Amino acid sequence: MDIKEFLMRMERRETIEGGSELHQFLHVLAQEAMRITSTLNNTYHTREEICQIMTELTGREVDPSFSMFPPFYTDFGKNITIGKHVFINSGCRFQDQGGIVIGDGTLIGHNTVLTTLNHDFSPRRRSSLHPAPVRIGKNVWIGAGVTVVPGVTIGDGAVIAAGAVVTKDVPENTIAGGVPASIIRELTEEELR
């Protein structure tokens, strides 16, 4: 098993059976993610150094326009795609095995949690994992303390209110909030300028 095969299987949303080769490979990559995030989180880094560390963590080139205030946590790292001019505030946690895509110009508030795995409901298979991606459009603003669950897409220009738990897709140019999150209203023409 290599990272390319693993990512293809996650894209196909294949179940990760507890104890399987796929599950064991996931644990190996989790160790690497812990090593890299430990480096990121335990000493000061310039913006350029943070971009280099995130490039190592994700295995994808991170644009120099990216910025982050650590600490940042992930238990995988290799299935995160970050657009240009993205800002991630401190304390965020990304469970990215199922895939996280963040569009250009997106702002992610303190202590946001993005999840892409669900455990099996059956007690006998509870250690099995079901991946589903989180997709965040361009110019999205996610407030502090938001949780986004597996399989959710947030449309371009959307605003997610602080503390929301996003359990279903959010249309573009809308404001969503609450637990579970619901659409509060559409952005006005004036707000979209």
PDB file of C-alpha atoms in Angstrom:
ATOM      1  CA  MET A   1       0.000   0.000   0.000  1.00  0.00           C
ATOM      2  CA  ASP A   2       1.230   3.495  -0.815  1.00  0.00           C
ATOM      3  CA  ILE A   3      -0.237   6.955  -0.285  1.00  0.00           C
ATOM      4  CA  LYS A   4      -1.531   7.209  -3.863  1.00  0.00           C
ATOM      5  CA  GLU A   5      -3.515   3.966  -3.559  1.00  0.00           C
ATOM      6  CA  PHE A   6      -4.814   5.000  -0.125  1.00  0.00           C
ATOM      7  CA  LEU A   7      -6.038   8.374  -1.424  1.00  0.00           C
ATOM      8  CA  MET A   8      -7.745   6.724  -4.418  1.00  0.00           C
ATOM      9  CA  ARG A   9      -9.572   4.383  -2.048  1.00  0.00           C
ATOM     10  CA  MET A  10     -10.651   7.345   0.095  1.00  0.00           C
ATOM     11  CA  GLU A  11     -11.897   9.156  -3.024  1.00  0.00           C
ATOM     12  CA  ARG A  12     -14.020   6.083  -3.792  1.00  0.00           C
ATOM     13  CA  ARG A  13     -15.282   6.264  -0.165  1.00  0.00           C
ATOM     14  CA  GLU A  14     -14.183   2.715   0.584  1.00  0.00           C
ATOM     15  CA  THR A  15     -14.815   1.566   4.131  1.00  0.00           C
ATOM     16  CA  ILE A  16     -11.699   1.211   6.265  1.00  0.00           C
ATOM     17  CA  GLU A  17     -12.273  -2.075   8.080  1.00  0.00           C
ATOM     18  CA  GLY A  18     -10.894  -2.113  11.623  1.00  0.00           C
ATOM     19  CA  GLY A  19      -7.597  -4.032  11.748  1.00  0.00           C
ATOM     20  CA  SER A  20      -7.265  -4.228   7.945  1.00  0.00           C
ATOM     21  CA  GLU A  21      -4.152  -3.352   5.942  1.00  0.00           C
ATOM     22  CA  LEU A  22      -5.822  -0.040   5.071  1.00  0.00           C
ATOM     23  CA  HIS A  23      -6.452   0.657   8.777  1.00  0.00           C
ATOM     24  CA  GLN A  24      -2.855  -0.187   9.696  1.00  0.00           C
ATOM     25  CA  PHE A  25      -1.529   2.059   6.909  1.00  0.00           C
ATOM     26  CA  LEU A  26      -3.705   4.858   8.289  1.00  0.00           C
ATOM     27  CA  HIS A  27      -1.998   4.469  11.672  1.00  0.00           C
ATOM     28  CA  VAL A  28       1.469   4.690  10.102  1.00  0.00           C
ATOM     29  CA  LEU A  29       0.527   7.945   8.392  1.00  0.00           C
ATOM     30  CA  ALA A  30      -0.993   9.249  11.633  1.00  0.00           C
ATOM     31  CA  GLN A  31       2.415   8.901  13.284  1.00  0.00           C
ATOM     32  CA  GLU A  32       3.992  11.012  10.536  1.00  0.00           C
ATOM     33  CA  ALA A  33       1.265  13.651  10.919  1.00  0.00           C
ATOM     34  CA  MET A  34       1.885  13.797  14.683  1.00  0.00           C
ATOM     35  CA  ARG A  35       5.604  14.289  14.077  1.00  0.00           C
ATOM     36  CA  ILE A  36       5.054  17.117  11.591  1.00  0.00           C
ATOM     37  CA  THR A  37       2.360  18.901  13.631  1.00  0.00           C
ATOM     38  CA  SER A  38       4.569  18.641  16.708  1.00  0.00           C
ATOM     39  CA  THR A  39       7.239  20.577  14.806  1.00  0.00           C
ATOM     40  CA  LEU A  40       4.641  23.116  13.662  1.00  0.00           C
ATOM     41  CA  ASN A  41       3.100  23.621  17.093  1.00  0.00           C
ATOM     42  CA  ASN A  42       6.029  23.646  19.497  1.00  0.00           C
ATOM     43  CA  THR A  43       8.132  26.563  18.323  1.00  0.00           C
ATOM     44  CA  TYR A  44       7.733  29.845  16.453  1.00  0.00           C
ATOM     45  CA  HIS A  45       7.788  29.740  12.640  1.00  0.00           C
ATOM     46  CA  THR A  46       7.681  32.466  10.015  1.00  0.00           C
ATOM     47  CA  ARG A  47       4.867  32.463   7.462  1.00  0.00           C
ATOM     48  CA  GLU A  48       7.246  30.979   4.906  1.00  0.00           C
ATOM     49  CA  GLU A  49       8.264  28.190   7.297  1.00  0.00           C
ATOM     50  CA  ILE A  50       4.604  27.421   8.030  1.00  0.00           C
ATOM     51  CA  CYS A  51       3.961  27.082   4.280  1.00  0.00           C
ATOM     52  CA  GLN A  52       6.916  24.672   4.013  1.00  0.00           C
ATOM     53  CA  ILE A  53       5.700  22.599   6.975  1.00  0.00           C
ATOM     54  CA  MET A  54       2.155  22.461   5.570  1.00  0.00           C
ATOM     55  CA  THR A  55       3.565  21.401   2.181  1.00  0.00           C
ATOM     56  CA  GLU A  56       5.379  18.538   3.934  1.00  0.00           C
ATOM     57  CA  LEU A  57       2.264  17.632   5.931  1.00  0.00           C
ATOM     58  CA  THR A  58      -0.136  17.631   2.977  1.00  0.00           C
ATOM     59  CA  GLY A  59       2.244  16.373   0.303  1.00  0.00           C
ATOM     60  CA  ARG A  60       0.965  19.227  -1.891  1.00  0.00           C
ATOM     61  CA  GLU A  61       2.531  22.599  -2.612  1.00  0.00           C
ATOM     62  CA  VAL A  62       0.946  25.225  -0.350  1.00  0.00           C
ATOM     63  CA  ASP A  63       0.752  28.673  -1.941  1.00  0.00           C
ATOM     64  CA  PRO A  64       2.909  31.394  -0.296  1.00  0.00           C
ATOM     65  CA  SER A  65      -0.291  33.448   0.232  1.00  0.00           C
ATOM     66  CA  PHE A  66      -1.450  30.890   2.842  1.00  0.00           C
ATOM     67  CA  SER A  67      -1.295  31.860   6.502  1.00  0.00           C
ATOM     68  CA  MET A  68      -2.001  30.126   9.790  1.00  0.00           C
ATOM     69  CA  PHE A  69      -1.793  30.798  13.502  1.00  0.00           C
ATOM     70  CA  PRO A  70      -0.772  27.509  15.147  1.00  0.00           C
ATOM     71  CA  PRO A  71      -1.440  25.287  16.925  1.00  0.00           C
ATOM     72  CA  PHE A  72      -2.994  23.106  14.244  1.00  0.00           C
ATOM     73  CA  TYR A  73      -3.898  19.438  14.571  1.00  0.00           C
ATOM     74  CA  THR A  74      -4.545  16.639  12.114  1.00  0.00           C
ATOM     75  CA  ASP A  75      -4.354  12.870  12.440  1.00  0.00           C
ATOM     76  CA  PHE A  76      -3.523  12.380   8.754  1.00  0.00           C
ATOM     77  CA  GLY A  77      -2.629  15.494   6.725  1.00  0.00           C
ATOM     78  CA  LYS A  78      -2.184  13.907   3.309  1.00  0.00           C
ATOM     79  CA  ASN A  79      -5.738  14.578   2.084  1.00  0.00           C
ATOM     80  CA  ILE A  80      -5.936  18.350   2.619  1.00  0.00           C
ATOM     81  CA  THR A  81      -6.006  20.693  -0.386  1.00  0.00           C
ATOM     82  CA  ILE A  82      -5.585  24.399   0.418  1.00  0.00           C
ATOM     83  CA  GLY A  83      -6.332  27.205  -2.047  1.00  0.00           C
ATOM     84  CA  LYS A  84      -4.676  30.607  -2.309  1.00  0.00           C
ATOM     85  CA  HIS A  85      -5.135  33.355   0.300  1.00  0.00           C
ATOM     86  CA  VAL A  86      -6.523  30.903   2.876  1.00  0.00           C
ATOM     87  CA  PHE A  87      -6.223  31.738   6.593  1.00  0.00           C
ATOM     88  CA  ILE A  88      -6.565  29.130   9.347  1.00  0.00           C
ATOM     89  CA  ASN A  89      -6.749  30.479  12.902  1.00  0.00           C
ATOM     90  CA  SER A  90      -5.374  28.756  16.001  1.00  0.00           C
ATOM     91  CA  GLY A  91      -6.609  25.527  17.519  1.00  0.00           C
ATOM     92  CA  CYS A  92      -8.185  23.997  14.401  1.00  0.00           C
ATOM     93  CA  ARG A  93      -8.511  20.229  14.071  1.00  0.00           C
ATOM     94  CA  PHE A  94      -8.798  18.528  10.678  1.00  0.00           C
ATOM     95  CA  GLN A  95      -9.642  14.826  10.377  1.00  0.00           C
ATOM     96  CA  ASP A  96      -8.866  14.695   6.678  1.00  0.00           C
ATOM     97  CA  GLN A  97      -8.646  11.028   5.689  1.00  0.00           C
ATOM     98  CA  GLY A  98     -11.818  11.362   3.596  1.00  0.00           C
ATOM     99  CA  GLY A  99     -10.561  14.579   1.997  1.00  0.00           C
ATOM    100  CA  ILE A 100     -10.755  18.284   2.829  1.00  0.00           C
ATOM    101  CA  VAL A 101     -10.719  20.891   0.049  1.00  0.00           C
ATOM    102  CA  ILE A 102     -10.515  24.573   1.023  1.00  0.00           C
ATOM    103  CA  GLY A 103     -11.185  27.143  -1.705  1.00  0.00           C
ATOM    104  CA  ASP A 104      -9.301  30.370  -2.368  1.00  0.00           C
ATOM    105  CA  GLY A 105      -9.855  33.255   0.040  1.00  0.00           C
ATOM    106  CA  THR A 106     -11.442  31.182   2.794  1.00  0.00           C
ATOM    107  CA  LEU A 107     -11.097  32.198   6.458  1.00  0.00           C
ATOM    108  CA  ILE A 108     -11.365  29.505   9.133  1.00  0.00           C
ATOM    109  CA  GLY A 109     -11.922  30.642  12.727  1.00  0.00           C
ATOM    110  CA  HIS A 110     -10.407  29.449  16.012  1.00  0.00           C
ATOM    111  CA  ASN A 111     -11.051  25.876  17.128  1.00  0.00           C
ATOM    112  CA  THR A 112     -12.871  24.782  13.973  1.00  0.00           C
ATOM    113  CA  VAL A 113     -13.228  21.002  13.570  1.00  0.00           C
ATOM    114  CA  LEU A 114     -13.521  19.458  10.100  1.00  0.00           C
ATOM    115  CA  THR A 115     -14.314  15.715  10.148  1.00  0.00           C
ATOM    116  CA  THR A 116     -14.333  13.266   7.246  1.00  0.00           C
ATOM    117  CA  LEU A 117     -14.789   9.878   8.932  1.00  0.00           C
ATOM    118  CA  ASN A 118     -17.733   8.184  10.620  1.00  0.00           C
ATOM    119  CA  HIS A 119     -17.505   4.994  12.657  1.00  0.00           C
ATOM    120  CA  ASP A 120     -19.790   2.103  11.794  1.00  0.00           C
ATOM    121  CA  PHE A 121     -23.070   2.050  13.752  1.00  0.00           C
ATOM    122  CA  SER A 122     -22.874  -1.704  14.356  1.00  0.00           C
ATOM    123  CA  PRO A 123     -21.168  -2.382  17.716  1.00  0.00           C
ATOM    124  CA  ARG A 124     -19.412  -5.397  16.152  1.00  0.00           C
ATOM    125  CA  ARG A 125     -17.925  -3.187  13.419  1.00  0.00           C
ATOM    126  CA  ARG A 126     -17.504   0.040  15.389  1.00  0.00           C
ATOM    127  CA  SER A 127     -13.774   0.235  14.575  1.00  0.00           C
ATOM    128  CA  SER A 128     -14.589   0.391  10.848  1.00  0.00           C
ATOM    129  CA  LEU A 129     -14.499   3.877   9.300  1.00  0.00           C
ATOM    130  CA  HIS A 130     -16.565   5.399   6.499  1.00  0.00           C
ATOM    131  CA  PRO A 131     -14.880   8.342   4.689  1.00  0.00           C
ATOM    132  CA  ALA A 132     -16.725  11.281   3.115  1.00  0.00           C
ATOM    133  CA  PRO A 133     -15.084  14.546   2.023  1.00  0.00           C
ATOM    134  CA  VAL A 134     -15.648  18.081   3.283  1.00  0.00           C
ATOM    135  CA  ARG A 135     -15.572  20.691   0.534  1.00  0.00           C
ATOM    136  CA  ILE A 136     -15.357  24.385   1.355  1.00  0.00           C
ATOM    137  CA  GLY A 137     -15.857  26.830  -1.498  1.00  0.00           C
ATOM    138  CA  LYS A 138     -14.097  30.087  -2.281  1.00  0.00           C
ATOM    139  CA  ASN A 139     -14.314  33.118   0.012  1.00  0.00           C
ATOM    140  CA  VAL A 140     -16.088  31.231   2.795  1.00  0.00           C
ATOM    141  CA  TRP A 141     -15.929  32.570   6.357  1.00  0.00           C
ATOM    142  CA  ILE A 142     -16.175  29.937   9.070  1.00  0.00           C
ATOM    143  CA  GLY A 143     -16.586  31.416  12.550  1.00  0.00           C
ATOM    144  CA  ALA A 144     -14.909  30.199  15.742  1.00  0.00           C
ATOM    145  CA  GLY A 145     -15.824  26.847  17.233  1.00  0.00           C
ATOM    146  CA  VAL A 146     -17.597  25.434  14.172  1.00  0.00           C
ATOM    147  CA  THR A 147     -17.829  21.684  13.530  1.00  0.00           C
ATOM    148  CA  VAL A 148     -18.367  20.365   9.994  1.00  0.00           C
ATOM    149  CA  VAL A 149     -19.286  16.685   9.674  1.00  0.00           C
ATOM    150  CA  PRO A 150     -18.350  14.218   6.898  1.00  0.00           C
ATOM    151  CA  GLY A 151     -19.806  14.707   3.439  1.00  0.00           C
ATOM    152  CA  VAL A 152     -20.704  18.405   3.766  1.00  0.00           C
ATOM    153  CA  THR A 153     -20.124  20.975   1.018  1.00  0.00           C
ATOM    154  CA  ILE A 154     -20.116  24.685   1.882  1.00  0.00           C
ATOM    155  CA  GLY A 155     -20.791  26.883  -1.142  1.00  0.00           C
ATOM    156  CA  ASP A 156     -18.758  29.881  -2.319  1.00  0.00           C
ATOM    157  CA  GLY A 157     -19.168  33.032  -0.250  1.00  0.00           C
ATOM    158  CA  ALA A 158     -21.081  31.342   2.582  1.00  0.00           C
ATOM    159  CA  VAL A 159     -20.728  32.448   6.208  1.00  0.00           C
ATOM    160  CA  ILE A 160     -20.932  29.880   9.019  1.00  0.00           C
ATOM    161  CA  ALA A 161     -21.799  31.437  12.391  1.00  0.00           C
ATOM    162  CA  ALA A 162     -19.600  30.739  15.413  1.00  0.00           C
ATOM    163  CA  GLY A 163     -20.438  27.534  17.264  1.00  0.00           C
ATOM    164  CA  ALA A 164     -22.458  25.997  14.429  1.00  0.00           C
ATOM    165  CA  VAL A 165     -22.547  22.262  13.783  1.00  0.00           C
ATOM    166  CA  VAL A 166     -22.852  21.857  10.020  1.00  0.00           C
ATOM    167  CA  THR A 167     -24.543  18.557   9.177  1.00  0.00           C
ATOM    168  CA  LYS A 168     -25.775  19.289   5.641  1.00  0.00           C
ATOM    169  CA  ASP A 169     -24.684  21.278   2.604  1.00  0.00           C
ATOM    170  CA  VAL A 170     -24.746  25.081   2.794  1.00  0.00           C
ATOM    171  CA  PRO A 171     -25.645  26.967  -0.416  1.00  0.00           C
ATOM    172  CA  GLU A 172     -23.386  29.706  -1.744  1.00  0.00           C
ATOM    173  CA  ASN A 173     -23.772  33.261  -0.434  1.00  0.00           C
ATOM    174  CA  THR A 174     -25.847  32.295   2.585  1.00  0.00           C
ATOM    175  CA  ILE A 175     -25.393  32.568   6.351  1.00  0.00           C
ATOM    176  CA  ALA A 176     -25.864  29.369   8.343  1.00  0.00           C
ATOM    177  CA  GLY A 177     -25.794  28.884  12.096  1.00  0.00           C
ATOM    178  CA  GLY A 178     -27.075  26.823  15.000  1.00  0.00           C
ATOM    179  CA  VAL A 179     -26.970  23.228  16.184  1.00  0.00           C
ATOM    180  CA  PRO A 180     -27.618  21.638  13.812  1.00  0.00           C
ATOM    181  CA  ALA A 181     -26.891  24.493  11.415  1.00  0.00           C
ATOM    182  CA  SER A 182     -29.676  25.832   9.249  1.00  0.00           C
ATOM    183  CA  ILE A 183     -29.819  28.658   6.740  1.00  0.00           C
ATOM    184  CA  ILE A 184     -30.426  31.972   8.507  1.00  0.00           C
ATOM    185  CA  ARG A 185     -30.601  34.099   5.381  1.00  0.00           C
ATOM    186  CA  GLU A 186     -29.024  34.891   2.028  1.00  0.00           C
ATOM    187  CA  LEU A 187     -26.341  37.549   1.822  1.00  0.00           C
ATOM    188  CA  THR A 188     -27.643  40.862   0.461  1.00  0.00           C
ATOM    189  CA  GLU A 189     -26.419  42.476  -2.749  1.00  0.00           C
ATOM    190  CA  GLU A 190     -24.711  45.116  -0.620  1.00  0.00           C
ATOM    191  CA  GLU A 191     -22.912  42.468   1.453  1.00  0.00           C
ATOM    192  CA  LEU A 192     -21.754  40.708  -1.714  1.00  0.00           C
ATOM    193  CA  ARG A 193     -20.006  43.820  -3.063  1.00  0.00           C
TER     194      ARG A 193
END
